[in-house]
Amino acid sequence: MDISTGAPVLLLTGIDKRFNGVPALSGVSLRLRAGEIHALLGQNGAGKSTLIKVLTGVYAADAGEMALAGQPIRPDSPLDAQHLGISTVYQEVNLCPNLSVAENIFAGRYPRRGPAQGWRIDWAAVHREARALLARLDIDIDVTQLLSSYSVAVQQMVAIARALGLSSKVLILDEPTSSLDDEEVKSLFAVLRRLRGQGLAILFVTHFLNQVYAVSDRITVLRNGGWVGEWPTADLGPQALISAMVGREFAAQASGHAELPAIEATAPALLEAEGLGQRGQLQPVDLQVRAGEVVGLAGLLGAGRTELARLLFGLARPDQGRLRVDGVAVELASPADAVRHGLALCPEERKTDGIVAELSVRENIALALQARRGVRNTLSRAEQAALAERFVKALGIKTASIETPIGLLSGGNQQKAVLARWLAIEPRLLILDEPTRGIDVAAKQEIMDEILRLARGGMAVLFISSEMNEVVRVSHRIAVLRERRKVGELPGGSSEDAVYELIAAET
């Protein structure tokens, strides 16, 4: 099949959507063909999630047309969209971990026996057909076991198998690789290529540009709720793609090493870990961070980066080694102890450990300062508002109001608000654990610029990221972890290849 000329199985034209008069989508189009993996890209807030929700019946479009296999559609619920043949697999698997694999695949539509058996569920058929659907994905597991007994990667395959069981014409994958390691990503992509070969139309939403080039056939870009364009993947290079997403002026800034503030080689360490470790979690680590210095922490998934951050911030207790602040030994029994010593941590899991989704932007930003002041010295609402307004302006947080629930903000703006919370207590050392995960390219650049601004102001920064280009770009030094132990350090200006070579080197 020639996907460049085949008729679209899904066609969206002129889609508009407004919320309280504010446009979220304006004149958006999308063409998705059978036997195609089509990447949908754009900044946080570009309209990707809103478009998916319109397509799957969560929201009703204010204007525009949608057609599936040439027939007009207007789904009024996700279930209606499923009946039409449009299924979605989300970043956070939306299944029931307390049910078996087979029950998850067939929940709500179990095969049943005839009236003589009282229309009872035909469990033999449930298990047989579940195995057959998973076999299409080259997955061989015990379908009678609880879903929770399997890894996130397998659970995503189960979600895809459920979509196949619904006789889907269109499969939407929303950030499916964010929780997967490299091998699991390769396995998922092998499955997607197999499904593409079977004629399924796949819409792939991701922030990982390298994955776009690894698996997609075509790309559609949205920006600020509008349609920018559609290209064959082979015709749109990475720099051109970034320009389409965020503007030509940013693309010129996106590569190379940043200009870092100068650090005296003999300056004393603000924070020093000596043989700091925890049995079963992290081998003893030596690490120093000076005022005004950005130290990158690099390593593959499971290398021990987050484990080290937790030890440094009092979220876990070391059973070996020592920690010093300003040369004085300290024991951090809790994060409150860490805060008292001038430390702050922006955690890896923003949604579960960072934000309180139901609270406003104002309340989220004020949380850490209020906790430090205690219940007897409450921040007034006016003080909270002044604090929030200051950081919303300073960090460019895009929100309709400081009273907007933070859960309604895009991922990048949520991350900026979490950063603002910790900056409000004026820490001396800021630990950033994956601060750019799941946010768009422009928001990443803004976070990186803020890191450098803080370092120039004298703040020490420990920067943890799986995006190696980010680590090498802003770090004065790079500490490299492998298999939960530190294997070496590299100077600022080192290449990504040098980091990977150190990770892969023989012990």
Coordinates of C-alpha atoms in Angstrom, one line a residue:
M1 CA 0.0 0.0 0.0
D2 CA 1.3 3.5 -0.9
I3 CA 0.4 5.5 2.2
S4 CA 1.3 8.7 0.4
T5 CA -1.6 8.5 -2.0
G6 CA -4.1 6.2 -0.2
A7 CA -7.4 7.7 1.0
P8 CA -7.3 8.7 4.6
V9 CA -9.1 6.3 7.0
L10 CA -9.5 9.3 9.4
L11 CA -9.9 12.8 8.2
L12 CA -10.3 15.9 10.4
T13 CA -10.7 19.4 8.9
G14 CA -11.2 22.8 10.4
I15 CA -11.5 21.6 14.0
D16 CA -12.1 24.4 16.5
K17 CA -12.5 24.1 20.3
R18 CA -12.8 26.9 22.8
F19 CA -12.9 26.9 26.6
N20 CA -14.5 29.9 28.3
G21 CA -13.9 31.8 25.1
V22 CA -10.2 31.0 24.9
P23 CA -9.3 29.0 21.7
A24 CA -7.6 25.7 22.4
L25 CA -7.9 24.5 18.8
S26 CA -8.3 26.6 15.7
G27 CA -8.7 25.3 12.2
V28 CA -6.8 22.0 12.9
S29 CA -6.6 19.3 10.3
L30 CA -5.3 15.7 10.4
R31 CA -5.1 13.0 7.8
L32 CA -4.4 9.4 9.0
R33 CA -4.1 6.6 6.5
A34 CA -4.4 2.8 7.0
G35 CA -1.0 1.1 7.3
E36 CA 0.6 4.3 8.6
I37 CA 2.3 5.4 11.9
H38 CA 1.6 9.1 12.1
A39 CA 3.4 11.3 14.7
L40 CA 1.5 14.2 16.2
L41 CA 3.9 16.7 17.7
G42 CA 3.8 20.1 19.3
Q43 CA 4.7 22.0 22.5
N44 CA 2.8 21.5 25.7
G45 CA -0.3 23.5 25.2
A46 CA -0.1 23.2 21.4
G47 CA -3.5 21.3 21.4
K48 CA -2.5 17.7 21.1
S49 CA -4.4 16.4 24.1
T50 CA -7.4 18.6 23.2
L51 CA -7.5 17.2 19.7
I52 CA -7.3 13.6 21.0
K53 CA -10.2 14.3 23.4
V54 CA -12.3 15.8 20.6
L55 CA -11.5 12.8 18.4
T56 CA -12.4 10.3 21.2
G57 CA -15.6 12.1 22.3
V58 CA -14.4 13.6 25.6
Y59 CA -15.1 17.1 24.1
A60 CA -17.4 18.2 21.4
A61 CA -15.8 20.2 18.6
D62 CA -17.2 23.8 18.2
A63 CA -16.6 23.6 14.5
G64 CA -15.1 21.4 11.8
E65 CA -15.7 18.0 10.4
M66 CA -14.5 14.4 11.2
A67 CA -14.8 11.4 8.9
L68 CA -13.9 7.8 9.5
A69 CA -13.6 5.5 6.4
G70 CA -15.4 8.3 4.4
Q71 CA -18.4 8.5 6.8
P72 CA -19.0 11.6 8.9
I73 CA -18.6 10.9 12.7
R74 CA -19.1 12.9 15.8
P75 CA -18.5 10.6 18.8
D76 CA -20.1 11.8 22.0
S77 CA -18.1 9.7 24.5
P78 CA -15.0 7.5 24.5
L79 CA -17.2 4.4 24.4
D80 CA -18.9 5.7 21.3
A81 CA -15.5 6.3 19.7
Q82 CA -14.5 2.7 20.6
H83 CA -17.7 1.5 18.9
L84 CA -16.7 3.4 15.8
G85 CA -13.3 1.8 15.8
I86 CA -11.1 4.5 17.5
S87 CA -9.1 3.3 20.6
T88 CA -6.6 5.1 22.8
V89 CA -3.7 3.8 24.9
Y90 CA -2.6 6.4 27.3
Q91 CA 0.8 7.1 28.9
E92 CA -0.6 5.9 32.3
V93 CA -2.2 2.5 31.5
N94 CA -5.9 2.9 32.0
L95 CA -6.7 -0.7 33.0
C96 CA -7.7 -2.6 36.2
P97 CA -4.6 -4.0 37.9
N98 CA -6.8 -6.2 40.2
L99 CA -8.2 -8.1 37.3
S100 CA -6.5 -10.7 35.2
V101 CA -5.0 -10.0 31.8
A102 CA -7.8 -11.7 30.0
E103 CA -10.5 -9.9 32.1
N104 CA -8.9 -6.5 31.2
I105 CA -8.9 -7.4 27.5
F106 CA -12.6 -8.4 27.5
A107 CA -14.0 -6.3 30.3
G108 CA -17.5 -5.1 29.3
R109 CA -17.8 -7.5 26.4
Y110 CA -17.1 -11.0 27.6
P111 CA -17.9 -13.9 25.3
R112 CA -20.9 -15.7 26.7
R113 CA -22.6 -19.1 26.3
G114 CA -26.2 -19.5 25.2
P115 CA -29.4 -19.4 27.1
A116 CA -29.1 -23.0 28.3
Q117 CA -26.2 -21.9 30.4
G118 CA -27.9 -18.6 31.5
W119 CA -25.8 -16.5 29.3
R120 CA -22.8 -17.2 31.5
I121 CA -19.3 -15.9 30.7
D122 CA -17.5 -18.4 28.5
W123 CA -14.1 -18.3 30.4
A124 CA -12.5 -20.8 28.0
A125 CA -13.3 -18.5 25.1
V126 CA -12.1 -15.4 27.1
H127 CA -8.7 -17.0 27.8
R128 CA -8.4 -18.5 24.3
E129 CA -9.2 -15.2 22.5
A130 CA -7.0 -13.2 24.9
R131 CA -4.1 -15.4 24.0
A132 CA -4.9 -15.0 20.3
L133 CA -4.9 -11.2 20.5
L134 CA -1.7 -11.1 22.4
A135 CA -0.1 -13.5 19.8
R136 CA -0.7 -10.8 17.2
L137 CA 1.7 -8.7 19.3
D138 CA 4.1 -11.6 19.7
I139 CA 3.3 -11.7 23.4
D140 CA 3.1 -15.1 25.2
I141 CA 2.0 -14.7 28.9
D142 CA -0.4 -16.3 31.3
V143 CA -3.6 -14.5 30.7
T144 CA -5.1 -15.8 33.9
Q145 CA -2.6 -13.9 36.1
L146 CA -3.4 -10.5 37.6
L147 CA -2.4 -7.6 35.3
S148 CA -0.5 -6.0 38.3
S149 CA 1.9 -9.0 38.2
Y150 CA 3.4 -7.8 34.9
S151 CA 5.6 -4.9 34.0
V152 CA 4.4 -1.5 32.7
A153 CA 5.6 -2.5 29.2
V154 CA 3.5 -5.7 29.2
Q155 CA 0.5 -3.8 30.6
Q156 CA 0.7 -1.4 27.6
M157 CA 0.8 -4.4 25.3
V158 CA -2.4 -5.7 27.0
A159 CA -4.0 -2.2 26.5
I160 CA -3.1 -2.5 22.8
A161 CA -4.5 -6.1 22.6
R162 CA -7.8 -4.8 24.1
A163 CA -7.9 -2.1 21.4
L164 CA -7.3 -4.8 18.7
G165 CA -10.2 -6.8 20.3
L166 CA -12.5 -3.9 19.7
S167 CA -11.8 -4.2 15.9
S168 CA -10.2 -0.8 15.9
K169 CA -9.5 1.0 12.7
V170 CA -7.5 3.7 14.5
L171 CA -5.1 3.3 17.4
I172 CA -4.0 6.4 19.3
L173 CA -0.9 6.0 21.4
D174 CA -0.4 9.0 23.8
E175 CA 3.2 9.1 25.1
P176 CA 3.4 5.3 25.3
T177 CA 7.2 5.2 25.8
S178 CA 7.7 7.6 28.8
S179 CA 7.9 4.8 31.4
L180 CA 9.8 2.2 29.2
D181 CA 13.5 1.5 29.0
D182 CA 15.3 1.2 25.7
E183 CA 14.7 -2.5 25.2
E184 CA 11.0 -2.1 26.0
V185 CA 10.8 0.7 23.5
K186 CA 12.3 -1.5 20.8
S187 CA 9.8 -4.2 21.6
L188 CA 6.9 -1.7 21.4
F189 CA 8.1 -0.4 18.1
A190 CA 8.4 -3.9 16.6
V191 CA 4.7 -4.4 17.6
L192 CA 3.7 -1.1 16.0
R193 CA 5.5 -2.0 12.8
R194 CA 3.7 -5.3 12.8
L195 CA 0.3 -3.7 13.3
R196 CA 1.1 -1.1 10.5
G197 CA 1.8 -4.0 8.2
Q198 CA -1.6 -5.4 9.1
G199 CA -3.2 -2.1 7.9
L200 CA -3.9 -0.4 11.2
A201 CA -3.8 3.4 11.3
I202 CA -1.7 4.5 14.3
L203 CA -1.5 8.0 15.7
F204 CA 1.7 8.3 17.8
V205 CA 2.0 11.2 20.3
T206 CA 5.4 11.7 21.8
H207 CA 8.0 14.2 23.0
F208 CA 11.0 12.1 22.0
L209 CA 12.1 13.3 18.6
N210 CA 14.5 10.4 18.0
Q211 CA 11.5 8.0 18.4
V212 CA 9.6 10.0 15.8
Y213 CA 12.4 9.2 13.3
A214 CA 12.7 5.6 14.4
V215 CA 9.1 4.6 13.8
S216 CA 6.8 7.2 12.1
D217 CA 5.9 7.6 8.4
R218 CA 4.4 11.1 8.6
I219 CA 4.4 14.0 11.0
T220 CA 1.7 16.6 11.8
V221 CA 2.8 19.6 13.9
L222 CA 0.5 21.8 16.0
R223 CA 1.5 25.1 17.6
N224 CA -0.6 27.3 19.9
G225 CA -3.7 25.3 19.0
G226 CA -3.2 25.8 15.2
W227 CA -2.2 23.4 12.4
V228 CA 1.4 24.1 11.2
G229 CA 1.8 21.4 8.6
E230 CA 2.1 17.8 7.6
W231 CA 5.2 16.2 6.2
P232 CA 6.6 12.7 5.3
T233 CA 9.1 12.0 8.1
A234 CA 11.9 11.5 5.7
D235 CA 11.4 15.0 4.4
L236 CA 11.6 16.9 7.7
G237 CA 14.9 16.9 9.5
P238 CA 15.2 17.5 13.3
Q239 CA 16.1 21.2 13.1
A240 CA 13.3 21.8 10.6
L241 CA 10.9 19.9 12.9
I242 CA 12.0 22.0 16.0
S243 CA 11.5 25.1 13.9
A244 CA 8.0 24.0 13.0
M245 CA 7.2 23.3 16.6
V246 CA 8.6 26.3 18.3
G247 CA 10.0 28.8 15.8
R248 CA 13.1 29.3 13.8
E249 CA 14.8 31.5 16.4
F250 CA 14.8 28.7 18.9
A251 CA 16.4 26.1 16.6
A252 CA 19.6 28.1 16.4
Q253 CA 19.9 27.9 20.2
A254 CA 19.2 24.2 20.6
S255 CA 22.6 22.7 20.1
G256 CA 26.1 23.0 21.5
H257 CA 27.3 23.8 25.0
A258 CA 25.9 26.6 27.1
E259 CA 28.1 29.4 28.4
L260 CA 28.6 28.4 32.0
P261 CA 29.4 30.7 35.0
A262 CA 33.0 30.4 36.1
I263 CA 33.8 28.3 39.2
E264 CA 36.9 28.5 41.3
A265 CA 38.6 25.1 41.2
T266 CA 39.6 25.5 44.8
A267 CA 36.2 26.7 46.1
P268 CA 34.9 24.7 49.0
A269 CA 32.1 22.2 48.5
L270 CA 28.7 23.4 49.6
L271 CA 27.5 19.8 49.7
E272 CA 29.8 16.8 50.0
A273 CA 28.8 13.1 50.0
E274 CA 31.6 10.7 51.1
G275 CA 30.9 7.0 50.6
L276 CA 27.1 7.7 50.8
G277 CA 25.1 4.6 50.1
Q278 CA 22.2 2.4 51.0
R279 CA 22.3 -1.4 50.8
G280 CA 20.3 -2.8 48.0
Q281 CA 19.7 0.7 46.5
L282 CA 23.0 2.5 45.9
Q283 CA 26.7 1.6 46.2
P284 CA 28.8 4.1 48.1
V285 CA 29.1 7.4 46.2
D286 CA 31.5 10.3 46.5
L287 CA 30.1 13.6 45.2
Q288 CA 30.8 17.3 45.7
V289 CA 28.8 20.3 44.5
R290 CA 30.0 23.9 44.9
A291 CA 28.1 27.2 45.1
G292 CA 27.3 28.4 41.6
E293 CA 28.1 25.0 40.1
V294 CA 25.9 22.7 38.0
V295 CA 26.8 19.1 38.4
G296 CA 25.1 16.7 36.0
L297 CA 24.2 13.2 37.1
A298 CA 24.1 10.8 34.1
G299 CA 23.3 7.2 33.8
L300 CA 20.8 4.8 32.2
L301 CA 17.5 3.7 33.6
G302 CA 18.1 2.1 37.0
A303 CA 21.6 3.5 37.4
G304 CA 20.8 5.0 40.8
R305 CA 20.3 8.6 40.0
T306 CA 17.0 9.0 41.8
E307 CA 18.2 6.8 44.7
L308 CA 21.1 9.3 45.2
A309 CA 18.7 12.3 45.1
R310 CA 16.5 10.7 47.7
L311 CA 19.5 10.1 50.0
L312 CA 20.7 13.7 49.6
F313 CA 17.2 15.1 50.4
G314 CA 16.4 12.9 53.4
L315 CA 13.7 10.9 51.6
A316 CA 15.8 7.8 52.3
R317 CA 18.3 7.1 55.1
P318 CA 21.8 6.0 54.2
D319 CA 23.3 3.1 56.0
Q320 CA 26.9 4.0 55.1
G321 CA 29.0 7.1 54.4
R322 CA 28.7 10.7 55.5
L323 CA 27.1 13.9 54.2
R324 CA 28.5 17.3 54.8
V325 CA 27.0 20.8 54.3
D326 CA 29.6 23.6 54.4
G327 CA 32.1 21.1 55.7
V328 CA 29.9 20.1 58.7
A329 CA 28.6 16.6 59.0
V330 CA 24.8 16.4 58.9
E331 CA 22.2 13.7 59.3
L332 CA 19.0 14.2 57.3
A333 CA 16.2 12.3 59.0
S334 CA 13.5 13.9 56.7
P335 CA 13.0 16.4 53.9
A336 CA 12.3 19.0 56.5
D337 CA 15.9 18.6 57.8
A338 CA 17.2 19.0 54.2
V339 CA 15.2 22.2 53.8
R340 CA 16.6 23.6 57.0
H341 CA 20.1 23.0 55.6
G342 CA 19.2 24.9 52.4
L343 CA 18.4 22.0 50.1
A344 CA 15.5 21.6 47.8
L345 CA 14.3 18.8 45.5
C346 CA 12.1 18.9 42.4
P347 CA 11.1 15.2 42.2
E348 CA 11.0 13.0 39.1
E349 CA 7.3 12.1 39.3
R350 CA 5.8 15.5 38.9
K351 CA 2.1 14.4 39.0
T352 CA 2.4 12.1 42.0
D353 CA 5.2 13.7 44.1
G354 CA 5.3 17.3 42.8
I355 CA 1.9 18.9 42.4
V356 CA -1.3 18.9 44.3
A357 CA -3.6 18.8 41.3
E358 CA -6.7 20.1 43.0
L359 CA -5.0 23.1 44.6
S360 CA -4.5 26.3 42.7
V361 CA -1.3 27.6 41.2
R362 CA -1.1 30.0 44.0
E363 CA -1.4 27.4 46.7
N364 CA 1.1 25.0 45.0
I365 CA 3.7 27.7 44.8
A366 CA 3.3 28.7 48.4
L367 CA 3.4 25.2 49.9
A368 CA 7.1 24.9 50.7
L369 CA 7.5 28.4 52.1
Q370 CA 4.4 27.8 54.3
A371 CA 5.8 24.5 55.5
R372 CA 9.1 26.1 56.5
R373 CA 7.3 28.9 58.3
G374 CA 5.1 26.5 60.3
V375 CA 1.4 26.6 61.2
R376 CA 1.8 29.5 63.6
N377 CA 3.2 31.8 61.0
T378 CA 0.7 31.5 58.2
L379 CA 1.1 33.2 54.9
S380 CA -1.8 35.5 54.2
R381 CA -3.7 35.0 51.0
A382 CA -2.3 38.4 49.8
E383 CA 1.2 37.2 50.5
Q384 CA 0.6 34.0 48.7
A385 CA -0.8 35.9 45.7
A386 CA 2.1 38.2 45.6
L387 CA 4.5 35.3 45.7
A388 CA 2.7 33.4 43.0
E389 CA 2.4 36.4 40.7
R390 CA 6.1 37.1 41.1
F391 CA 7.1 33.6 40.0
V392 CA 4.4 33.3 37.3
K393 CA 6.0 36.4 35.7
A394 CA 9.6 35.4 36.4
L395 CA 9.3 31.9 35.0
G396 CA 6.8 32.6 32.3
I397 CA 4.2 30.2 33.7
K398 CA 1.2 30.2 31.3
T399 CA -2.0 30.1 33.3
A400 CA -5.3 32.0 33.0
S401 CA -5.1 32.9 36.7
I402 CA -3.0 32.0 39.8
E403 CA -6.3 30.6 41.1
T404 CA -6.5 28.0 38.2
P405 CA -6.1 24.4 39.6
I406 CA -2.6 23.4 38.7
G407 CA -3.8 20.1 37.3
L408 CA -5.3 22.0 34.4
L409 CA -1.9 23.4 33.3
S410 CA 0.3 21.7 30.7
G411 CA 3.2 19.6 31.9
G412 CA 5.8 22.2 31.3
N413 CA 3.9 24.8 33.2
Q414 CA 3.3 22.4 36.1
Q415 CA 7.0 21.8 36.2
K416 CA 7.8 25.6 36.3
A417 CA 5.3 25.9 39.2
V418 CA 7.0 23.1 41.2
L419 CA 10.4 24.9 40.5
A420 CA 8.8 28.2 41.7
R421 CA 7.7 26.5 44.9
W422 CA 11.3 25.6 45.8
L423 CA 12.8 28.9 44.6
A424 CA 10.4 30.7 47.0
I425 CA 12.4 29.3 50.0
E426 CA 15.7 30.5 48.4
P427 CA 17.6 27.2 48.6
R428 CA 21.4 27.1 48.4
L429 CA 21.3 23.7 46.6
L430 CA 18.6 22.7 44.2
I431 CA 18.3 19.0 43.1
L432 CA 16.4 18.7 39.8
D433 CA 15.4 15.1 39.1
E434 CA 14.3 14.8 35.4
P435 CA 12.9 18.4 35.3
T436 CA 12.3 18.3 31.6
R437 CA 10.6 14.9 31.3
G438 CA 7.4 15.0 29.4
I439 CA 7.5 18.7 28.4
D440 CA 8.0 20.3 25.1
V441 CA 11.2 21.6 23.5
A442 CA 10.5 25.3 24.2
A443 CA 9.6 24.6 27.9
K444 CA 12.8 22.5 28.2
Q445 CA 14.8 25.4 26.9
E446 CA 13.2 27.8 29.4
I447 CA 14.0 25.4 32.3
M448 CA 17.6 25.0 31.1
D449 CA 18.0 28.8 30.9
E450 CA 16.6 29.1 34.4
I451 CA 19.1 26.6 35.7
L452 CA 22.0 28.6 34.3
R453 CA 20.5 31.9 35.7
L454 CA 20.3 30.3 39.2
A455 CA 23.9 29.1 38.9
R456 CA 25.1 32.6 37.9
G457 CA 23.3 33.8 41.1
G458 CA 25.4 31.5 43.2
M459 CA 23.0 28.6 43.7
A460 CA 24.4 25.0 43.5
V461 CA 22.5 22.7 41.2
L462 CA 22.5 18.9 40.9
F463 CA 20.9 18.2 37.5
I464 CA 19.6 14.7 36.8
S465 CA 18.3 13.9 33.3
S466 CA 18.1 10.9 31.0
E467 CA 18.4 13.4 28.1
M468 CA 22.2 13.2 27.7
N469 CA 22.4 16.3 25.4
E470 CA 20.9 18.3 28.3
V471 CA 23.3 17.0 30.8
V472 CA 26.4 17.8 28.7
R473 CA 25.1 21.2 27.7
V474 CA 24.7 22.8 31.1
S475 CA 27.1 20.9 33.5
H476 CA 30.4 22.1 34.9
R477 CA 31.1 18.4 35.8
I478 CA 29.2 15.2 35.0
A479 CA 29.1 12.4 37.5
V480 CA 28.3 9.1 35.8
L481 CA 26.4 6.2 37.4
R482 CA 26.1 2.6 36.3
E483 CA 24.3 -0.2 38.0
R484 CA 23.8 1.9 41.1
R485 CA 27.4 2.9 41.6
K486 CA 29.5 5.9 40.5
V487 CA 31.9 4.9 37.7
G488 CA 33.6 8.3 37.1
E489 CA 33.4 12.0 36.4
L490 CA 33.8 14.0 33.2
P491 CA 34.6 17.7 32.8
G492 CA 32.2 20.2 31.4
G493 CA 32.3 20.4 27.6
S494 CA 32.4 16.6 27.3
S495 CA 30.5 15.0 24.5
E496 CA 27.5 12.6 24.8
D497 CA 29.7 9.9 23.3
A498 CA 32.2 10.3 26.1
V499 CA 29.4 9.8 28.7
Y500 CA 28.1 6.7 27.0
E501 CA 31.6 5.3 26.7
L502 CA 32.1 5.7 30.4
I503 CA 28.7 4.1 31.1
A504 CA 29.7 1.2 28.9
A505 CA 33.3 0.8 30.1
E506 CA 34.4 -2.3 31.8
T507 CA 34.5 -2.1 35.6

